[in-house]
Tab-separated table of C-alpha atoms in Angstrom:
chain	number	residue	atom	x	y	z
F	1	MET	CA	31.303	-10.292	-37.347
F	2	PRO	CA	32.107	-8.126	-34.397
F	3	GLN	CA	31.114	-9.240	-30.964
F	4	ILE	CA	27.808	-7.707	-29.989
F	5	PHE	CA	28.129	-8.438	-26.304
F	6	HIS	CA	31.059	-7.543	-24.302
F	7	SER	CA	32.386	-10.500	-22.400
F	8	SER	CA	31.211	-8.976	-19.136
F	9	ALA	CA	27.726	-9.991	-20.299
F	10	ASN	CA	28.630	-13.430	-18.999
F	11	THR	CA	28.779	-12.167	-15.478
F	12	ILE	CA	25.581	-10.212	-15.900
F	13	ALA	CA	23.802	-13.274	-17.217
F	14	LYS	CA	24.937	-15.324	-14.257
F	15	ALA	CA	24.176	-12.590	-11.789
F	16	SER	CA	20.699	-12.157	-13.172
F	17	ILE	CA	19.957	-15.821	-12.487
F	18	PHE	CA	20.746	-15.279	-8.837
F	19	GLY	CA	19.089	-11.899	-9.077
F	20	VAL	CA	15.775	-13.476	-9.981
F	21	VAL	CA	15.920	-15.852	-7.049
F	22	PHE	CA	16.760	-12.940	-4.825
F	23	LEU	CA	14.008	-10.773	-6.280
F	24	VAL	CA	11.384	-13.453	-5.792
F	25	GLY	CA	12.551	-13.845	-2.217
F	26	ALA	CA	12.380	-10.127	-1.684
F	27	ILE	CA	8.868	-9.890	-3.138
F	28	ALA	CA	7.729	-12.714	-0.873
F	29	TRP	CA	9.321	-11.016	2.099
F	30	VAL	CA	7.744	-7.657	1.319
F	31	ALA	CA	4.392	-9.334	0.761
F	32	GLY	CA	4.713	-11.119	4.103
F	33	SER	CA	5.691	-7.965	5.919
F	34	VAL	CA	2.852	-6.011	4.382
F	35	GLN	CA	0.381	-8.712	5.451
F	36	ARG	CA	1.677	-8.505	9.001
F	37	SER	CA	2.151	-4.743	9.036
F	38	PRO	CA	-0.011	-2.447	11.138
F	39	TYR	CA	-1.153	-0.920	7.849
F	40	VAL	CA	-3.057	-4.118	7.036
F	41	THR	CA	-3.935	-5.319	10.550
F	42	GLY	CA	-4.964	-1.908	11.838
F	43	GLN	CA	-2.759	-2.353	14.904
F	44	GLY	CA	-2.082	0.825	16.834
F	45	GLU	CA	-4.414	2.905	14.689
F	46	VAL	CA	-6.441	5.412	16.694
F	47	ARG	CA	-10.078	5.372	15.682
F	48	ASP	CA	-12.123	8.570	15.769
F	49	GLN	CA	-15.424	8.364	17.621
F	50	PRO	CA	-18.649	10.393	17.537
F	51	VAL	CA	-17.892	11.370	21.141
F	52	PRO	CA	-14.227	11.512	22.144
F	53	PHE	CA	-14.685	9.001	24.956
F	54	SER	CA	-11.501	8.631	26.980
F	55	HIS	CA	-10.669	5.387	28.767
F	56	GLU	CA	-7.756	7.231	30.310
F	57	HIS	CA	-10.085	9.661	32.123
F	58	HIS	CA	-12.792	7.194	33.014
F	59	VAL	CA	-10.680	4.164	33.947
F	60	ARG	CA	-7.470	5.635	35.337
F	61	GLY	CA	-8.758	9.020	36.405
F	62	LEU	CA	-12.044	7.922	37.967
F	63	GLY	CA	-11.271	4.263	38.663
F	64	ILE	CA	-14.391	2.890	36.983
F	65	ASP	CA	-14.311	-0.893	36.554
F	66	CYS	CA	-14.508	-2.261	32.974
F	67	ARG	CA	-17.685	-4.117	33.910
F	68	TYR	CA	-19.550	-0.934	34.804
F	69	CYS	CA	-19.773	-0.369	31.037
F	70	HIS	CA	-18.788	-3.669	29.384
F	71	THR	CA	-21.371	-5.553	31.389
F	72	SER	CA	-21.492	-8.862	29.557
F	73	VAL	CA	-17.762	-9.509	29.255
F	74	GLU	CA	-17.791	-12.175	32.002
F	75	SER	CA	-20.847	-14.018	30.806
F	76	SER	CA	-20.981	-13.908	27.017
F	77	SER	CA	-18.896	-13.971	23.887
F	78	PHE	CA	-19.487	-10.274	23.311
F	79	ALA	CA	-18.019	-7.785	25.792
F	80	GLY	CA	-20.903	-5.388	25.236
F	81	LEU	CA	-20.776	-1.655	24.639
F	82	PRO	CA	-22.574	0.612	27.096
F	83	PRO	CA	-26.014	1.917	26.158
F	84	THR	CA	-26.440	5.688	26.340
F	85	GLN	CA	-28.229	5.293	29.642
F	86	THR	CA	-24.976	4.110	31.222
F	87	CYS	CA	-23.243	7.343	30.241
F	88	MET	CA	-26.219	9.274	31.568
F	89	THR	CA	-26.009	7.700	35.041
F	90	CYS	CA	-23.232	10.249	35.496
F	91	HIS	CA	-23.594	12.730	32.668
F	92	SER	CA	-27.142	13.624	33.644
F	93	GLN	CA	-25.346	15.639	36.327
F	94	ILE	CA	-21.737	16.027	35.181
F	95	TRP	CA	-20.564	18.113	32.239
F	96	THR	CA	-24.213	18.690	31.372
F	97	ASN	CA	-23.414	21.687	29.183
F	98	ALA	CA	-20.345	20.320	27.435
F	99	GLN	CA	-20.664	20.540	23.674
F	100	ILE	CA	-18.717	17.297	23.128
F	101	LEU	CA	-21.420	15.427	25.039
F	102	GLU	CA	-24.249	16.749	22.869
F	103	PRO	CA	-24.485	13.498	20.824
F	104	VAL	CA	-24.913	11.568	24.094
F	105	ARG	CA	-27.781	13.767	25.276
F	106	GLN	CA	-29.287	13.686	21.786
F	107	SER	CA	-29.177	9.907	21.758
F	108	PHE	CA	-30.729	9.718	25.223
F	109	ALA	CA	-33.523	12.066	24.229
F	110	THR	CA	-34.382	10.355	20.936
F	111	GLY	CA	-33.563	6.741	21.838
F	112	LYS	CA	-31.348	6.514	18.763
F	113	PRO	CA	-28.199	4.630	19.808
F	114	LEU	CA	-24.748	6.191	19.560
F	115	ARG	CA	-22.752	4.741	16.702
F	116	TRP	CA	-19.302	3.881	17.960
F	117	ASN	CA	-16.752	3.039	15.308
F	118	ARG	CA	-15.499	-0.468	15.882
F	119	VAL	CA	-11.858	-0.696	16.780
F	120	HIS	CA	-11.474	-4.479	16.875
F	121	ASN	CA	-13.108	-6.564	14.236
F	122	LEU	CA	-12.231	-10.162	13.536
F	123	PRO	CA	-13.299	-11.629	10.209
F	124	ASN	CA	-16.653	-13.414	10.519
F	125	PHE	CA	-15.091	-16.817	9.921
F	126	VAL	CA	-13.329	-16.602	13.283
F	127	TYR	CA	-15.172	-17.468	16.479
F	128	PHE	CA	-14.085	-15.546	19.535
F	129	ASN	CA	-15.469	-15.614	23.052
F	130	HIS	CA	-14.648	-13.245	25.903
F	131	SER	CA	-16.173	-15.155	28.807
F	132	ILE	CA	-13.897	-18.218	28.541
F	133	HIS	CA	-10.787	-16.051	28.488
F	134	ILE	CA	-11.919	-14.098	31.544
F	135	ALA	CA	-12.821	-17.320	33.376
F	136	LYS	CA	-9.390	-18.822	32.710
F	137	GLY	CA	-7.397	-15.814	33.816
F	138	VAL	CA	-6.453	-13.921	30.639
F	139	GLY	CA	-6.268	-10.230	31.539
F	140	CYS	CA	-7.942	-7.518	29.469
F	141	ALA	CA	-4.554	-5.820	29.260
F	142	THR	CA	-2.916	-8.938	27.789
F	143	CYS	CA	-5.028	-8.569	24.657
F	144	HIS	CA	-6.077	-4.905	24.688
F	145	GLY	CA	-2.964	-3.329	26.201
F	146	GLN	CA	-2.938	-0.508	28.725
F	147	VAL	CA	-6.488	0.634	28.021
F	148	ASP	CA	-6.232	3.048	30.945
F	149	ARG	CA	-3.594	4.989	29.012
F	150	MET	CA	-5.714	5.415	25.899
F	151	PRO	CA	-7.374	8.826	25.426
F	152	LEU	CA	-8.981	7.288	22.334
F	153	MET	CA	-9.161	3.546	21.792
F	154	TRP	CA	-6.755	1.730	19.502
F	155	GLN	CA	-6.059	-1.887	18.687
F	156	HIS	CA	-3.109	-3.114	20.718
F	157	ALA	CA	-2.507	-6.547	19.135
F	158	SER	CA	-2.404	-7.659	15.504
F	159	LEU	CA	-5.401	-10.030	16.033
F	160	GLN	CA	-3.884	-12.337	13.436
F	161	MET	CA	-4.122	-16.075	13.805
F	162	ASN	CA	-0.474	-16.255	14.740
F	163	TRP	CA	-1.122	-13.932	17.665
F	164	CYS	CA	-3.974	-16.065	19.007
F	165	LEU	CA	-1.884	-19.199	18.600
F	166	GLN	CA	1.251	-17.979	20.355
F	167	CYS	CA	-0.903	-17.907	23.476
F	168	HIS	CA	-3.035	-20.992	22.784
F	169	ARG	CA	0.197	-22.984	22.399
F	170	ASP	CA	1.776	-21.689	25.640
F	171	PRO	CA	-0.943	-20.144	27.796
F	172	GLU	CA	1.269	-20.336	30.914
F	173	LYS	CA	3.310	-17.435	29.579
F	174	PHE	CA	0.276	-15.163	29.900
F	175	LEU	CA	-2.190	-16.323	32.557
F	176	ARG	CA	-2.850	-14.381	35.757
F	177	PRO	CA	-5.111	-15.024	38.756
F	178	ARG	CA	-8.795	-14.469	37.989
F	179	SER	CA	-8.994	-11.709	40.545
F	180	GLU	CA	-6.456	-9.659	38.555
F	181	VAL	CA	-8.085	-9.930	35.125
F	182	PHE	CA	-9.459	-6.381	35.233
F	183	ASN	CA	-6.379	-4.895	36.841
F	184	MET	CA	-4.527	-2.759	34.301
F	185	ASN	CA	-1.357	-2.583	36.402
F	186	TRP	CA	-0.876	-6.202	37.416
F	187	GLN	CA	2.722	-7.392	37.454
F	188	PRO	CA	3.802	-11.053	37.360
F	189	PRO	CA	5.392	-12.371	40.580
F	190	THR	CA	9.148	-12.103	41.101
F	191	PRO	CA	11.495	-13.859	43.543
F	192	GLU	CA	11.195	-10.761	45.784
F	193	HIS	CA	7.393	-10.739	45.544
F	194	PRO	CA	6.210	-14.341	45.187
F	195	ASP	CA	2.484	-15.039	44.717
F	196	VAL	CA	1.784	-16.760	48.021
F	197	ALA	CA	-1.826	-17.556	47.173
F	198	HIS	CA	-0.844	-19.369	43.983
F	199	GLY	CA	1.782	-21.980	44.771
F	200	ASN	CA	4.408	-19.443	45.907
F	201	ALA	CA	5.152	-18.746	42.262
F	202	THR	CA	8.215	-16.577	41.743
F	203	SER	CA	7.873	-15.988	37.993
F	204	GLN	CA	5.248	-15.735	35.266
F	205	LEU	CA	6.086	-19.225	34.059
F	206	GLU	CA	5.699	-20.813	37.488
F	207	LEU	CA	2.458	-18.961	38.088
F	208	GLY	CA	1.210	-19.860	34.601
F	209	LYS	CA	1.917	-23.555	35.107
F	210	TYR	CA	0.121	-23.465	38.453
F	211	LEU	CA	-2.908	-21.721	36.951
F	212	VAL	CA	-3.090	-24.002	33.904
F	213	LYS	CA	-3.558	-26.851	36.374
F	214	GLU	CA	-5.801	-24.962	38.789
F	215	TYR	CA	-8.173	-23.639	36.123
F	216	GLY	CA	-8.041	-26.826	34.045
F	217	VAL	CA	-6.895	-25.137	30.843
F	218	ARG	CA	-7.217	-27.640	27.995
F	219	LYS	CA	-3.794	-26.929	26.524
F	220	ASP	CA	-3.858	-29.912	24.199
F	221	GLN	CA	-7.166	-28.898	22.602
F	222	ILE	CA	-7.174	-25.170	22.056
F	223	THR	CA	-4.828	-25.257	19.063
F	224	ASN	CA	-7.354	-27.307	17.062
F	225	CYS	CA	-8.655	-25.453	14.014
F	226	SER	CA	-12.258	-26.066	14.991
F	227	VAL	CA	-11.886	-24.074	18.208
F	228	CYS	CA	-11.757	-20.834	16.243
F	229	HIS	CA	-13.138	-21.847	12.856
F	230	ARG	CA	-16.481	-23.479	13.590
T	1	MET	CA	39.848	-10.619	-20.048
T	2	ARG	CA	38.112	-13.925	-20.132
T	3	GLN	CA	36.664	-15.110	-23.357
T	4	GLY	CA	35.030	-18.174	-24.766
T	5	THR	CA	32.172	-18.778	-22.442
T	6	ILE	CA	29.808	-17.161	-24.873
T	7	VAL	CA	29.870	-18.459	-28.417
T	8	PRO	CA	31.481	-15.424	-29.994
T	9	VAL	CA	29.950	-15.490	-33.467
T	10	ASP	CA	26.375	-16.509	-33.145
T	11	ILE	CA	24.897	-14.725	-30.215
T	12	ASN	CA	21.344	-15.665	-31.053
T	13	PRO	CA	21.166	-18.573	-28.637
T	14	THR	CA	21.940	-16.327	-25.684
T	15	ARG	CA	19.494	-13.657	-26.624
T	16	PRO	CA	16.362	-15.746	-26.382
T	17	LEU	CA	17.877	-17.265	-23.265
T	18	ARG	CA	18.157	-13.874	-21.648
T	19	ARG	CA	14.758	-12.863	-22.859
T	20	ARG	CA	13.389	-16.101	-21.557
T	21	LEU	CA	15.121	-15.517	-18.261
T	22	GLY	CA	13.741	-12.011	-18.085
T	23	GLY	CA	10.346	-13.290	-19.108
T	24	ALA	CA	10.520	-15.979	-16.511
T	25	ALA	CA	11.372	-13.435	-13.837
T	26	VAL	CA	8.448	-11.268	-14.839
T	27	ALA	CA	6.156	-14.278	-15.054
T	28	LEU	CA	7.335	-15.535	-11.681
T	29	SER	CA	6.782	-12.264	-9.914
T	30	LEU	CA	3.444	-11.858	-11.649
T	31	ALA	CA	2.491	-15.348	-10.523
T	32	LEU	CA	3.520	-14.450	-6.995
T	33	VAL	CA	1.528	-11.262	-6.995
T	34	MET	CA	-1.452	-13.136	-8.393
T	35	ALA	CA	-1.008	-15.892	-5.842
T	36	MET	CA	-1.036	-13.248	-3.169
T	37	ALA	CA	-4.127	-11.707	-4.641
T	38	GLY	CA	-5.652	-15.186	-4.633
T	39	CYS	CA	-4.745	-15.514	-0.981
T	40	ARG	CA	-6.485	-12.291	-0.181
T	41	ARG	CA	-9.319	-13.036	2.032
T	42	ASN	CA	-12.577	-13.755	0.355
T	43	PRO	CA	-14.612	-10.722	1.385
T	44	ASP	CA	-17.832	-12.746	1.511
T	45	MET	CA	-16.361	-14.956	4.210
T	46	ALA	CA	-14.838	-12.163	6.253
T	47	GLU	CA	-18.013	-10.068	6.118
T	48	GLN	CA	-20.854	-12.545	6.020
T	49	PRO	CA	-24.394	-11.303	5.401
T	50	LYS	CA	-25.451	-11.588	9.021
T	51	TYR	CA	-25.626	-9.131	11.863
T	52	GLN	CA	-23.010	-9.238	14.554
T	53	PRO	CA	-23.891	-7.832	17.958
T	54	TYR	CA	-24.765	-4.126	17.769
T	55	GLN	CA	-24.026	-3.872	14.069
T	56	PRO	CA	-25.798	-0.894	12.455
T	57	SER	CA	-28.759	-1.624	10.197
T	58	GLU	CA	-30.575	0.562	7.723
T	59	PHE	CA	-33.621	-1.654	8.020
T	60	PHE	CA	-34.855	-0.281	11.328
T	61	ALA	CA	-35.691	3.345	12.001
T	62	ASP	CA	-33.286	3.709	14.912
T	63	GLY	CA	-30.396	2.449	12.755
T	64	SER	CA	-29.597	-0.506	15.017
T	65	SER	CA	-29.854	-4.218	14.294
T	66	ALA	CA	-30.333	-4.919	18.006
T	67	ARG	CA	-34.001	-4.562	18.852
T	68	PRO	CA	-35.046	-2.985	22.122
T	69	ILE	CA	-36.981	-5.245	24.438
T	70	VAL	CA	-40.726	-4.728	24.319
T	71	GLU	CA	-42.059	-2.734	27.248
T	72	GLY	CA	-43.156	-4.992	30.073
T	73	THR	CA	-41.132	-8.019	28.974
T	74	VAL	CA	-40.274	-10.358	31.832
T	75	SER	CA	-36.996	-12.207	31.635
T	76	ARG	CA	-37.321	-15.999	31.732
T	77	ASP	CA	-35.048	-16.006	34.759
T	78	GLU	CA	-37.305	-13.552	36.500
T	79	HIS	CA	-40.698	-15.035	35.786
T	80	ARG	CA	-41.516	-15.539	39.429
T	81	VAL	CA	-42.922	-12.027	39.651
T	82	GLY	CA	-44.485	-11.097	42.917
T	83	THR	CA	-42.130	-13.122	45.084
T	84	LEU	CA	-39.824	-11.618	47.683
T	85	LEU	CA	-36.775	-12.304	45.494
T	86	TYR	CA	-38.068	-10.071	42.701
T	87	THR	CA	-40.001	-7.378	44.525
T	88	GLY	CA	-38.123	-7.020	47.790
T	89	MET	CA	-41.520	-6.841	49.440
T	90	ILE	CA	-43.728	-8.963	51.648
T	91	ASP	CA	-47.424	-8.114	51.513
T	92	GLY	CA	-46.656	-4.790	49.856
T	93	LYS	CA	-44.187	-3.697	52.521
T	94	LEU	CA	-40.380	-3.556	52.107
T	95	ALA	CA	-39.018	-6.754	53.611
T	96	ASP	CA	-36.359	-6.954	56.272
T	97	VAL	CA	-35.310	-10.529	55.477
T	98	PHE	CA	-33.281	-12.003	52.633
T	99	PRO	CA	-35.019	-14.319	50.144
T	100	PHE	CA	-32.126	-16.804	50.425
T	101	PRO	CA	-29.481	-17.511	53.094
T	102	ILE	CA	-26.401	-15.321	52.613
T	103	THR	CA	-23.214	-17.405	52.608
T	104	ALA	CA	-19.596	-16.188	52.682
T	105	ALA	CA	-19.471	-16.712	48.902
T	106	ASP	CA	-22.578	-14.524	48.462
T	107	MET	CA	-20.933	-11.859	50.577
T	108	ARG	CA	-17.765	-11.908	48.462
T	109	ARG	CA	-19.835	-11.649	45.306
T	110	GLY	CA	-21.756	-8.754	46.843
T	111	GLN	CA	-18.517	-6.991	47.657
T	112	GLU	CA	-17.232	-7.438	44.133
T	113	ARG	CA	-20.464	-6.176	42.550
T	114	TYR	CA	-20.650	-3.262	44.986
T	115	ASN	CA	-17.133	-2.180	44.080
T	116	ILE	CA	-17.949	-2.355	40.365
T	117	TYR	CA	-21.304	-0.605	40.296
T	118	CYS	CA	-21.716	1.466	43.444
T	119	SER	CA	-18.301	2.514	44.757
T	120	VAL	CA	-17.707	5.141	42.051
T	121	CYS	CA	-20.337	7.299	43.793
T	122	HIS	CA	-20.892	5.801	47.240
T	123	GLY	CA	-17.213	5.136	47.943
T	124	ARG	CA	-15.671	1.834	48.980
T	125	LEU	CA	-16.686	2.489	52.585
T	126	GLY	CA	-20.210	3.584	51.747
T	127	ASP	CA	-19.589	7.098	53.034
T	128	GLY	CA	-20.827	8.751	49.832
T	129	GLN	CA	-17.386	10.093	48.922
T	130	GLY	CA	-16.785	8.210	45.655
T	131	MET	CA	-14.576	9.562	42.897
T	132	VAL	CA	-17.437	10.837	40.752
T	133	VAL	CA	-18.870	12.743	43.711
T	134	GLN	CA	-15.501	14.414	44.147
T	135	ARG	CA	-15.858	15.581	40.530
T	136	GLY	CA	-19.179	17.251	41.131
T	137	PHE	CA	-21.899	14.591	41.213
T	138	LYS	CA	-24.632	15.049	43.810
T	139	GLN	CA	-23.407	13.516	47.059
T	140	PRO	CA	-25.457	10.500	48.122
T	141	PRO	CA	-26.225	10.002	51.809
T	142	SER	CA	-23.750	7.941	53.820
T	143	TYR	CA	-24.919	4.379	54.532
T	144	HIS	CA	-23.874	4.998	58.105
T	145	GLU	CA	-26.663	7.471	58.698
T	146	LYS	CA	-29.100	6.312	61.343
T	147	ARG	CA	-31.987	6.361	58.853
T	148	LEU	CA	-30.241	3.968	56.479
T	149	ILE	CA	-28.936	1.702	59.243
T	150	GLU	CA	-32.517	1.307	60.377
T	151	ALA	CA	-33.929	0.904	56.878
T	152	PRO	CA	-35.075	-2.640	55.977
T	153	VAL	CA	-32.802	-4.530	53.504
T	154	GLY	CA	-35.683	-4.473	51.045
T	155	HIS	CA	-35.077	-0.732	50.726
T	156	PHE	CA	-31.586	-1.286	49.286
T	157	TYR	CA	-32.952	-3.874	46.892
T	158	ASP	CA	-35.645	-1.429	45.881
T	159	VAL	CA	-33.226	1.467	45.309
T	160	ILE	CA	-30.971	-0.657	43.056
T	161	THR	CA	-34.001	-1.900	41.138
T	162	HIS	CA	-35.860	1.365	40.632
T	163	GLY	CA	-33.288	4.072	41.289
T	164	TYR	CA	-33.787	6.837	43.805
T	165	GLY	CA	-33.950	10.575	43.111
T	166	GLY	CA	-30.789	11.487	41.207
T	167	MET	CA	-29.621	7.878	41.093
T	168	TYR	CA	-30.599	5.801	38.065
T	169	SER	CA	-31.855	2.225	38.184
T	170	TYR	CA	-29.223	-0.519	37.946
T	171	ALA	CA	-31.748	-3.251	37.174
T	172	ALA	CA	-30.514	-3.638	33.590
T	173	ARG	CA	-26.993	-4.435	34.750
T	174	ILE	CA	-27.423	-6.327	38.026
T	175	ASN	CA	-29.637	-9.390	38.341
T	176	SER	CA	-31.975	-9.895	41.304
T	177	GLU	CA	-29.740	-12.297	43.212
T	178	ASP	CA	-26.776	-9.969	42.946
T	179	ARG	CA	-28.908	-7.041	44.112
T	180	TRP	CA	-29.595	-8.938	47.328
T	181	ARG	CA	-25.923	-9.803	47.676
T	182	ILE	CA	-25.040	-6.122	47.330
T	183	ALA	CA	-27.656	-5.298	49.969
T	184	ALA	CA	-26.045	-7.867	52.249
T	185	TYR	CA	-22.641	-6.313	51.664
T	186	ILE	CA	-24.001	-2.851	52.497
T	187	ARG	CA	-25.213	-4.323	55.788
T	188	ALA	CA	-21.655	-5.590	56.371
T	189	LEU	CA	-20.262	-2.140	55.576
T	190	GLN	CA	-22.659	-0.596	58.079
T	191	LEU	CA	-21.540	-3.065	60.722
T	192	SER	CA	-17.885	-2.464	59.914
T	193	GLN	CA	-18.047	1.241	60.650
T	194	ASN	CA	-19.535	0.731	64.091
T	195	ALA	CA	-17.816	-2.509	65.053
T	196	LYS	CA	-16.031	-3.063	68.360
T	197	THR	CA	-13.045	-5.326	68.882
T	198	ALA	CA	-15.299	-7.663	70.841
T	199	ASP	CA	-17.435	-8.252	67.718
T	200	VAL	CA	-14.533	-9.913	65.910
T	201	PRO	CA	-14.099	-13.691	66.386
T	202	ALA	CA	-10.961	-14.518	68.349
T	203	ASP	CA	-9.110	-16.349	65.559
T	204	VAL	CA	-9.779	-13.597	63.017
T	205	LEU	CA	-8.649	-11.000	65.523
T	206	GLN	CA	-5.401	-12.846	66.076
T	207	ASN	CA	-4.865	-12.984	62.331
T	208	MET	CA	-5.509	-9.252	61.984
T	209	ARG	CA	-3.112	-8.475	64.826
T	210	SER	CA	-0.307	-10.575	63.362
T	211	ASN	CA	-0.866	-8.988	59.950
T	212	GLN	CA	-0.573	-5.569	61.492
T	213	LYS	CA	2.906	-6.293	62.852
């Protein structure tokens, strides 16, 4: 009987054993990457809105404080979105004929709220709270990025558990003085510009360590599952 | 050429082996894909049948799950209606006293709130030259006008609470205590624009001078 397989089949058979291991690894890797990719997390995706509201114009251009519109961010879990009346404090007199503001005037006239499309949305099984982060010196920009450079809002961070935890494990890498939480352009101290008011810190790490102590951040507790999954 | 690793005559044993290997590979990757699918978040947990703040709702006519507060509702914090703290008035006339002593901490809070809510129009100095005014909003009067310097503090409380002409009410965003603190800070602004060196305490003055150098 003639040989059906050429002897090189040996090598193929062996290679395919390794091949399978490799393939499984590759599938796992692709799966992992897809899970973490912006495609799944929505990171960096610009969301269209009923009115093209620009944080760049209102925050950087006009210098309006976040709290003028996101009133409850210091005191509650929810940052709050501005009611139409807040827009109208200015737009009753500014850009009163602009077509893009028609939905705002419509909403003010009828009392039917504007429907903003949510940009950030954690799954319901995660508990998040703004006020504690603001009180302990986590800047808006640390989580939301340079909002004052966003003509339309997008999600800056992945909002995955891993992202929350990299800070909950080492908060000192991120904390800033409370007074700078709303500052979009804050820079950590350097040896040339030490933070005199906060222990003469000359780096983010030094400042962070000082603030963890000063603000009583419960470093040993905030990695517990029940903090975020209640 | 190497020979002899595969039994040369009867190849049947290798065939099923290869098929089994291939099958195993397919099964393994299928299992992985299925495991991943199993790991996919349970949609009922991620989107639970409850309203989150401001979530839309088809149930109510205005399309919002958040219900507007009934007209005339009094906040539990503000139930002491009729007192100076909540009306800014004494016996129906705008008061010229504060309902509580203003401390340095109150003043700092007033400054912070003023810069958030008022400075966009009235300017950080209270001169009515805020950024929004520079873009075409009606210019408010300067706080340093004689009329407003002479106005009782209750007037500032009243304007924040009820609005004034082209200015909307800020009552929904600023609580009563903070309104008084802002009024106190406006008083400080008014003083600051007409202050003389002699008004500054000696130690503060020294500090200012050394900072200037």
